[in-house]
């Protein structure tokens, strides 16, 4: 016990020393990359810290850019750039549609998240975020952990999603509830009732979001088909909810009312769309469409698609509530997450009227809100965490 405490104190001291040393020895460089349609894109390097990163700020019309730190060992710098630009733009649309008073941004650190991360690197990255003066607020994302973000916090206050007294904690139940409401919305549009009794929902991916979603679906009366590359997880949930399990390579082809992708991006593409046997798609996964044109292919097949950046905004609504002046209260994001249903129904109506895909209609809605400043932040975000958290 004593040893554990001693180790914790030692590592804290080590980190504090690093912060001080880093400030003295910084070799941080921030080089602007001009990209049309983006407010600011910077290549961040720090030779001493071994850091190569990109921070992309797509649009801050409605508020500071909010987006996670992705840590990935991209093969080429260009691949990292392409990814961060796409992700930052996606955050602009997601924030605009959900009216959270934030803009869109994202960052990538080019490193292996398992072996390549160092405290020096994360501290240098934080210094770059700080230098942007609050126009970009970072958070945990694929490849980064709360522990990493805690280190980043040592050199910048512009961080969200840390564990502290007023923290919003795990976003997944909120994302799952928004997704559940999205499933109800597609049923309402197709069948005129959003009841799940007797409807079949196939869920791909039973992780943080998928496992919570299947619970909500079960209690609403749905019949479930489940799949995960982790067969044990799928079987455990199937036992719990009386569901059927199918292998990971078959879930997209099962006959069902609603397919809920909650695992990977890019799964709706030229190869998979012709094989689908669902009436609608409503799931939490980010970037489900491989390309925008895949939304037209779904429309041509008569499959109703709940646009991913609308249906999966519950987590964003939750985390952004933490930055309110009065501090986090789960009831406020709960109400907003619940209303994802209404936003989606409005999008289906617009799409039908304009004879366009639901994805196109959702993008147009986001662009409209940006053009007319709808949902623009009035009060600057309040950061409730302290440097020690
Ligand atoms: P997670 O990593 O906890 O779960 C993903 C699950 O998918 C895992 O159980 C994994 O084994 C499974 N999986 C991976 N490949 C698969 C495949 N080919 N077939 C079936 N299962 C497969 O992730 P999560 O937090 O539950 O997020 C799920 C998706 O939702 C991701 O795309 C994520 O970006 C998106 N999303 C999550 C949140 C959130 O609040 N966690 C918010 C918005 C969007």
XYZ file of N, CA and C and ligand atoms in Angstrom, residues 94 171-172 175 204-210 227-230 248 262-265 284-286 312 315, ligand 1:
119
model
N -21.484 17.856 -36.652
C -22.114 17.231 -35.488
C -22.485 18.294 -34.442
N -19.400 8.981 -21.726
C -20.442 9.474 -22.634
C -21.314 8.366 -23.234
N -20.853 7.107 -23.124
C -21.503 6.017 -23.874
C -23.002 5.836 -23.588
N -24.747 8.376 -25.665
C -24.696 8.019 -27.087
C -25.691 6.890 -27.361
N -24.416 -4.398 -34.660
C -23.021 -4.757 -34.967
C -22.105 -4.014 -33.993
N -21.405 -4.731 -33.140
C -20.491 -4.083 -32.190
C -21.161 -3.933 -30.836
N -20.602 -4.612 -29.825
C -21.239 -4.633 -28.505
C -20.273 -4.090 -27.458
N -19.655 -2.977 -27.782
C -18.710 -2.346 -26.863
C -19.427 -1.390 -25.926
N -18.783 -0.256 -25.655
C -19.348 0.701 -24.691
C -20.758 1.141 -25.068
N -20.962 1.444 -26.344
C -22.277 1.936 -26.772
C -23.228 0.768 -27.061
N -22.760 -0.170 -27.900
C -23.627 -1.269 -28.336
C -24.198 -2.063 -27.170
N -23.852 -9.189 -32.911
C -22.581 -9.649 -33.455
C -21.432 -8.799 -32.930
N -20.321 -9.477 -32.643
C -19.106 -8.770 -32.238
C -17.933 -9.686 -32.576
N -16.801 -9.092 -32.911
C -15.635 -9.945 -33.173
C -15.200 -10.645 -31.883
N -15.604 -10.061 -30.759
C -15.399 -10.713 -29.468
C -16.617 -11.616 -29.222
N -19.384 -12.236 -37.234
C -19.126 -10.831 -37.608
C -19.267 -10.582 -39.109
N -22.583 -0.271 -34.646
C -21.985 0.357 -33.460
C -20.533 -0.089 -33.305
N -19.849 -0.300 -34.434
C -18.456 -0.756 -34.340
C -17.539 0.143 -35.159
N -17.588 -0.024 -36.474
C -16.568 0.577 -37.339
C -17.134 1.622 -38.290
N -16.238 2.423 -38.853
C -16.616 3.348 -39.913
C -16.486 2.663 -41.270
N -24.645 3.905 -33.928
C -23.787 4.924 -33.323
C -22.438 5.128 -34.005
N -22.012 4.186 -34.832
C -20.646 4.266 -35.367
C -20.421 5.577 -36.126
N -19.219 6.105 -36.011
C -18.843 7.322 -36.742
C -18.510 6.965 -38.185
N -25.590 9.984 -33.306
C -24.621 9.619 -32.258
C -24.101 10.820 -31.464
N -23.132 11.626 -26.865
C -21.867 11.738 -26.135
C -21.327 13.162 -26.163
P -15.902 0.223 -28.400
O -14.502 0.117 -28.893
O -16.184 0.176 -26.936
O -16.785 -0.944 -29.070
C -16.667 -1.348 -30.379
C -17.057 -2.823 -30.427
O -17.106 -3.224 -31.785
C -16.065 -3.741 -29.731
O -16.750 -4.594 -28.848
C -15.396 -4.511 -30.874
O -15.010 -5.802 -30.514
C -16.520 -4.508 -31.888
N -16.109 -4.718 -33.270
C -15.011 -4.281 -33.908
N -14.995 -4.693 -35.194
C -16.131 -5.390 -35.367
C -16.706 -6.063 -36.460
N -16.106 -6.129 -37.652
N -17.897 -6.695 -36.286
C -18.522 -6.670 -35.092
N -18.016 -6.039 -34.016
C -16.853 -5.417 -34.145
O -16.486 1.540 -29.066
P -17.764 2.364 -28.591
O -17.346 3.428 -27.667
O -18.836 1.427 -28.205
O -18.138 3.092 -29.968
C -18.733 2.376 -31.020
C -18.833 3.272 -32.263
O -19.601 4.429 -31.936
C -17.478 3.801 -32.771
O -17.559 3.941 -34.164
C -17.381 5.178 -32.135
O -16.561 6.036 -32.881
C -18.839 5.606 -32.185
N -19.186 6.625 -31.192
C -19.020 6.340 -29.863
C -19.367 7.305 -28.908
C -19.253 7.019 -27.431
O -19.854 7.761 -26.630
N -18.519 5.998 -27.020
C -19.854 8.559 -29.333
C -20.025 8.799 -30.704
C -19.680 7.815 -31.614
